[in-house]
Short mmCIF file of C-alpha atoms and ligand atoms in Angstrom, two decimals:
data_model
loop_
_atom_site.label_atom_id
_atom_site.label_comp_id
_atom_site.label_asym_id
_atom_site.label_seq_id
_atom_site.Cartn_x
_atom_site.Cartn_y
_atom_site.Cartn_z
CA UNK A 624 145.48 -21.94 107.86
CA UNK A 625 147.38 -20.47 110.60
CA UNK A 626 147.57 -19.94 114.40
CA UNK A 627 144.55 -19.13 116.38
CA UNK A 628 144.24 -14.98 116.69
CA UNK A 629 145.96 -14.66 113.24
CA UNK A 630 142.53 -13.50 111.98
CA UNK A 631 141.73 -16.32 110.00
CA UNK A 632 137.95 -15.56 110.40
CA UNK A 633 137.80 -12.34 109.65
CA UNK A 634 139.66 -12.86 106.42
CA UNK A 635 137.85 -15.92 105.29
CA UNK A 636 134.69 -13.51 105.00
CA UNK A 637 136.30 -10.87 102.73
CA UNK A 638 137.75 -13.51 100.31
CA UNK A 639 134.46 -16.01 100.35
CA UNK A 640 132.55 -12.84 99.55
CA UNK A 641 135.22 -11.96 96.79
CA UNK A 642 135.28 -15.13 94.91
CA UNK A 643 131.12 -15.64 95.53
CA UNK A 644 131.94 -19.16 97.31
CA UNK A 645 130.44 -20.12 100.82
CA UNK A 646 132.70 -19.52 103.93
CA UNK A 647 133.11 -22.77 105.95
CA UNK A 648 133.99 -22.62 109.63
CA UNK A 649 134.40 -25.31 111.63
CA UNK A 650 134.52 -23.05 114.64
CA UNK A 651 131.37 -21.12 113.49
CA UNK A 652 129.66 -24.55 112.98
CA UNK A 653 130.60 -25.55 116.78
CA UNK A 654 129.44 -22.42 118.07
CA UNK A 655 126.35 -22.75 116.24
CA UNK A 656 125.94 -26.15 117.40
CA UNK A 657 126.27 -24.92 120.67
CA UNK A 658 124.22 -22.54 121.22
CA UNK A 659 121.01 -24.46 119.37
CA UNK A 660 122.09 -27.25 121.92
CA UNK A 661 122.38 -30.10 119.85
CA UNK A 662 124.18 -33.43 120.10
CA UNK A 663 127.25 -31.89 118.13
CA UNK A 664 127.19 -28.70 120.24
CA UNK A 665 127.12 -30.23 123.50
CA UNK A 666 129.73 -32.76 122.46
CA UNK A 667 131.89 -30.36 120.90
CA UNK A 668 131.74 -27.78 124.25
CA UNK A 669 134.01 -29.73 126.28
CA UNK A 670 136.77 -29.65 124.18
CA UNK A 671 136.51 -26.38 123.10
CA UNK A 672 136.28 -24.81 126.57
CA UNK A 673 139.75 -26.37 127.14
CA UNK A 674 141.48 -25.49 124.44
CA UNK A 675 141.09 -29.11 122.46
CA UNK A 676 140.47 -30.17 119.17
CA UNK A 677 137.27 -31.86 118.37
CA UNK A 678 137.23 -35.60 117.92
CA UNK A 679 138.21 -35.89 114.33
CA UNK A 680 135.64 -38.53 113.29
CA UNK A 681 133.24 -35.57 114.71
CA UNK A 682 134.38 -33.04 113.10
CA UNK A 683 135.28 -34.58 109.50
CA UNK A 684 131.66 -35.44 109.58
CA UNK A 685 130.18 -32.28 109.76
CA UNK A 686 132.69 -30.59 107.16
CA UNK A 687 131.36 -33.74 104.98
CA UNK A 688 127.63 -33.15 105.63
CA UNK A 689 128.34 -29.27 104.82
CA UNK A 690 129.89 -29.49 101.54
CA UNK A 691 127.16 -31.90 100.15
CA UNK A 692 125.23 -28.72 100.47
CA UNK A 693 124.22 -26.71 96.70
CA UNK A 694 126.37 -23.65 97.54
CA UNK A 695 129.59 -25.62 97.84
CA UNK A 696 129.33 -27.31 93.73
CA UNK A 697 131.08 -24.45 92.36
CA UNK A 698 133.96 -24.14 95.64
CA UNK A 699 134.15 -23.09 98.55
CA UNK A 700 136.90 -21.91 101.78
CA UNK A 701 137.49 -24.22 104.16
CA UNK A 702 138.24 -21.53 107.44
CA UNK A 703 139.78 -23.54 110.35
CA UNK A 704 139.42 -27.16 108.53
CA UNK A 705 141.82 -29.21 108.07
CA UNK A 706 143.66 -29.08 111.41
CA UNK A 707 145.20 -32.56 112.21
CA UNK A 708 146.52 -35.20 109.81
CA UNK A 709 143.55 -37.55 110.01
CA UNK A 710 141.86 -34.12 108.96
CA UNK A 711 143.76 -33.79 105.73
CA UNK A 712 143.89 -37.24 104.43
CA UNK A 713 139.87 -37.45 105.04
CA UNK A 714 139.37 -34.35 103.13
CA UNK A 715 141.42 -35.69 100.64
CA UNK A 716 139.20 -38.65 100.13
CA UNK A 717 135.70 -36.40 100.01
CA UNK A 718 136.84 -34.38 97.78
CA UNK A 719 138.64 -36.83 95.86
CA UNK A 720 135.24 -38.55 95.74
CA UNK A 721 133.52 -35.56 94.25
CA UNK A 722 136.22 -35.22 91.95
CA UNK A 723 136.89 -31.56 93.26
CA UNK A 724 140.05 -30.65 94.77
CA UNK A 725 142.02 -27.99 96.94
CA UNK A 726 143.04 -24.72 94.88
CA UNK A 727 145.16 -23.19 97.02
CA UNK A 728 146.01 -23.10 101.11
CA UNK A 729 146.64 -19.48 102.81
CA UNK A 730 148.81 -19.16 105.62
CA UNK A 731 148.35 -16.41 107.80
CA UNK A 732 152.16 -16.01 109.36
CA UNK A 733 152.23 -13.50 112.78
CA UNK A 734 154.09 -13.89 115.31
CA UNK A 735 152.89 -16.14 118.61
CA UNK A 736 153.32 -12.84 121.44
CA UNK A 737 151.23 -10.50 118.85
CA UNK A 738 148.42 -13.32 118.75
CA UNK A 739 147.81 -13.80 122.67
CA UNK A 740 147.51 -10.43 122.92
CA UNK A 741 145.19 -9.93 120.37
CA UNK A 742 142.52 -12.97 121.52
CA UNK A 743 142.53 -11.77 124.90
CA UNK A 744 141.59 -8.46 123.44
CA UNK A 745 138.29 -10.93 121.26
CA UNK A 746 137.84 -12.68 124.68
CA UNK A 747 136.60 -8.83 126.17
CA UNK A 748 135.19 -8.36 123.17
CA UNK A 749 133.07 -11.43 122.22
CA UNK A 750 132.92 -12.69 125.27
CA UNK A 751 134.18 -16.32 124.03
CA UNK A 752 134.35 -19.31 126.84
CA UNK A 753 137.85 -20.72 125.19
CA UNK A 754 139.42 -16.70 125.28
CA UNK A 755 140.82 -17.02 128.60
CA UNK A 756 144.94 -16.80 128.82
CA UNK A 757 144.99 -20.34 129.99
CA UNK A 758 143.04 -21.57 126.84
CA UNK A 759 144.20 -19.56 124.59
CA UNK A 760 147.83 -20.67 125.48
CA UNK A 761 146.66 -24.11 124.98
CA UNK A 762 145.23 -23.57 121.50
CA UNK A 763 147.88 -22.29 120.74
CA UNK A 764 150.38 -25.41 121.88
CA UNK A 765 147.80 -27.57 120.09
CA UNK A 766 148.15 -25.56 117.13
CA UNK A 767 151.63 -26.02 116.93
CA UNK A 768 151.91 -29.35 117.52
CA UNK A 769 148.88 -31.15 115.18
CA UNK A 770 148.62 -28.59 112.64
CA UNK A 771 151.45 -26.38 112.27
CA UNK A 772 153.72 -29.36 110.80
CA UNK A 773 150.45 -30.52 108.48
CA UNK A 774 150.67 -26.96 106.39
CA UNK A 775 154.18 -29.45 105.25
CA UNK A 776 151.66 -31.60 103.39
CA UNK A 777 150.08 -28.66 101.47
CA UNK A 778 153.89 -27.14 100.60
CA UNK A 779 154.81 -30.76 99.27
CA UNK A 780 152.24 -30.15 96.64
CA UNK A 781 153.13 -26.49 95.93
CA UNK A 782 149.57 -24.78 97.26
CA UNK A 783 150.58 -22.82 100.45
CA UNK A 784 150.57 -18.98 99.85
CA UNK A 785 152.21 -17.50 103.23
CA UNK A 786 150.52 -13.99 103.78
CA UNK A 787 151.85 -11.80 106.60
CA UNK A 788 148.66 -11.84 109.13
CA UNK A 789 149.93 -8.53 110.89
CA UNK A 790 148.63 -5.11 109.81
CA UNK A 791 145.32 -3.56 109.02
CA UNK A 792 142.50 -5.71 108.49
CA UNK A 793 142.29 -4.08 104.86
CA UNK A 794 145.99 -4.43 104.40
CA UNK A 795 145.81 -7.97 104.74
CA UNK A 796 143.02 -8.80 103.11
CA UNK A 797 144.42 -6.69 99.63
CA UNK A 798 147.86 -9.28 100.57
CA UNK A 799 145.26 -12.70 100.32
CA UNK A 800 143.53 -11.53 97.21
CA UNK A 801 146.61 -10.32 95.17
CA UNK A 802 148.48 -13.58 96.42
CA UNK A 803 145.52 -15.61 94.95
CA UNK A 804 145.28 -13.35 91.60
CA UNK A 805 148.73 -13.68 91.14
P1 ADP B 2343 140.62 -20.55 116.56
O1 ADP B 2343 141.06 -20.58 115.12
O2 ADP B 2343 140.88 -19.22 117.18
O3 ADP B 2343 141.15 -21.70 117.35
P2 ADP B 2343 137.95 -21.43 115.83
O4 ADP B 2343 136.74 -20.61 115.96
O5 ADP B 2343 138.40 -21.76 114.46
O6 ADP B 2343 139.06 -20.64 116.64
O7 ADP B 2343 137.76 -22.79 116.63
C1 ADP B 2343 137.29 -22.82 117.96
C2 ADP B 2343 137.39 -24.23 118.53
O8 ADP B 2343 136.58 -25.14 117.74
C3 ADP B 2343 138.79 -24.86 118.49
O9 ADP B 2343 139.60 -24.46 119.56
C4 ADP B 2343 138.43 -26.36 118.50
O10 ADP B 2343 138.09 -26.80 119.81
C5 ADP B 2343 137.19 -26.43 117.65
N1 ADP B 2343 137.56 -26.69 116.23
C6 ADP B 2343 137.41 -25.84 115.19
N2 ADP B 2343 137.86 -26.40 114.05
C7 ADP B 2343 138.31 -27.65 114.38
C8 ADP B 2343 138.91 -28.71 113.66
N3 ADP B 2343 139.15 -28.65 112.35
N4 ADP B 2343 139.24 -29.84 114.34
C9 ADP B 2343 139.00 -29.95 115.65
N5 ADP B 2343 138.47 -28.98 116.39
C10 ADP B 2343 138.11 -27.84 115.78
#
């Protein structure tokens, strides 16, 4: 978990790869959804061009669908997912369910000024429709009004590791996996 820009995405790769376990976007899925056109893509672009979160009922049914899949049995990481309340307690239930159940929740900490910076640096690079400063300035309020206060939940029950998102790619990703180790 953790604000948009603080490199979630990038990081999710290195430690999926690490620990052999499928990487799980919810963004990735979108974008995917998009660009193939289908129902969930086209219904998904609207909010994502403004900055939104996806319906929840939407987008708790595609993480559902996804980990029903053979690659997620033995784990998985969950990269953007859960982001609102209704989020968490439905992922709860799935996995509850399935008898499986959350290892561990990384928060990647940086500071709000360093972030906007760095996605209007993606939005040049990538080329992303929801990388404008307007957008990204309302992901970011969204962000800290549904899901900063839900990370609360996961420290309740003694999962969160906070990693310090600022630094070298590298130098973060040795933080995650020596947090997780440890
Ligand atoms: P970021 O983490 O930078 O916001 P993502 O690629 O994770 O970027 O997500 C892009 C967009 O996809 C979000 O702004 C949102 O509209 C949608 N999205 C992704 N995950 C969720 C989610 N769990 N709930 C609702 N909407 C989501």
């Amino acid at each position: 978990m953790g604000p948009p820009g603080a490199g979630k995405g990038t990081q999710a790769k290195f430690i999926a790869e690490k620990f052999s376990i499928p990487h799980i976007s919810t963004g990735d899925i979108f974008r995917e959804n998009l660009k193939k056109e289908t129902a969930i893509g086209l219904e998904a672009k609207a909010f994502m061009d403004r900055g939104e979160y996806v319906p929840d009922d939407v987008t708790n049914r595609i993480v559902a669908d996804r980990l029903t899949w053979p690659d997620a049995v033995g784990g998985f990481l969950l990269d953007g997912y859960p982001r609102t309340l209704d989020q968490v307690n439905f992922l709860d239930q799935v996995l509850a369910d399935k008898d499986q159940k959350i290892d561990r929740v990384i928060e990647l900490v940086a500071d709000i000024n360093t972030l906007v910076q760095r996605l209007l640096n993606r939005a040049q690079e990538q080329n992303r429709a929801d990388d404008t400063k307007e957008v990204i300035t309302k992901r970011l309020e969204v962000y800290l009004a549904e899901t900063a206060p839900i990370i609360e939940n996961y420290k309740a029950k003694n999962l969160v590791i906070q990693v310090d998102g600022l630094g070298e790619i590298n130098t973060v990703t040795r933080r995650i996996i020596t947090a997780l180790e440890g």
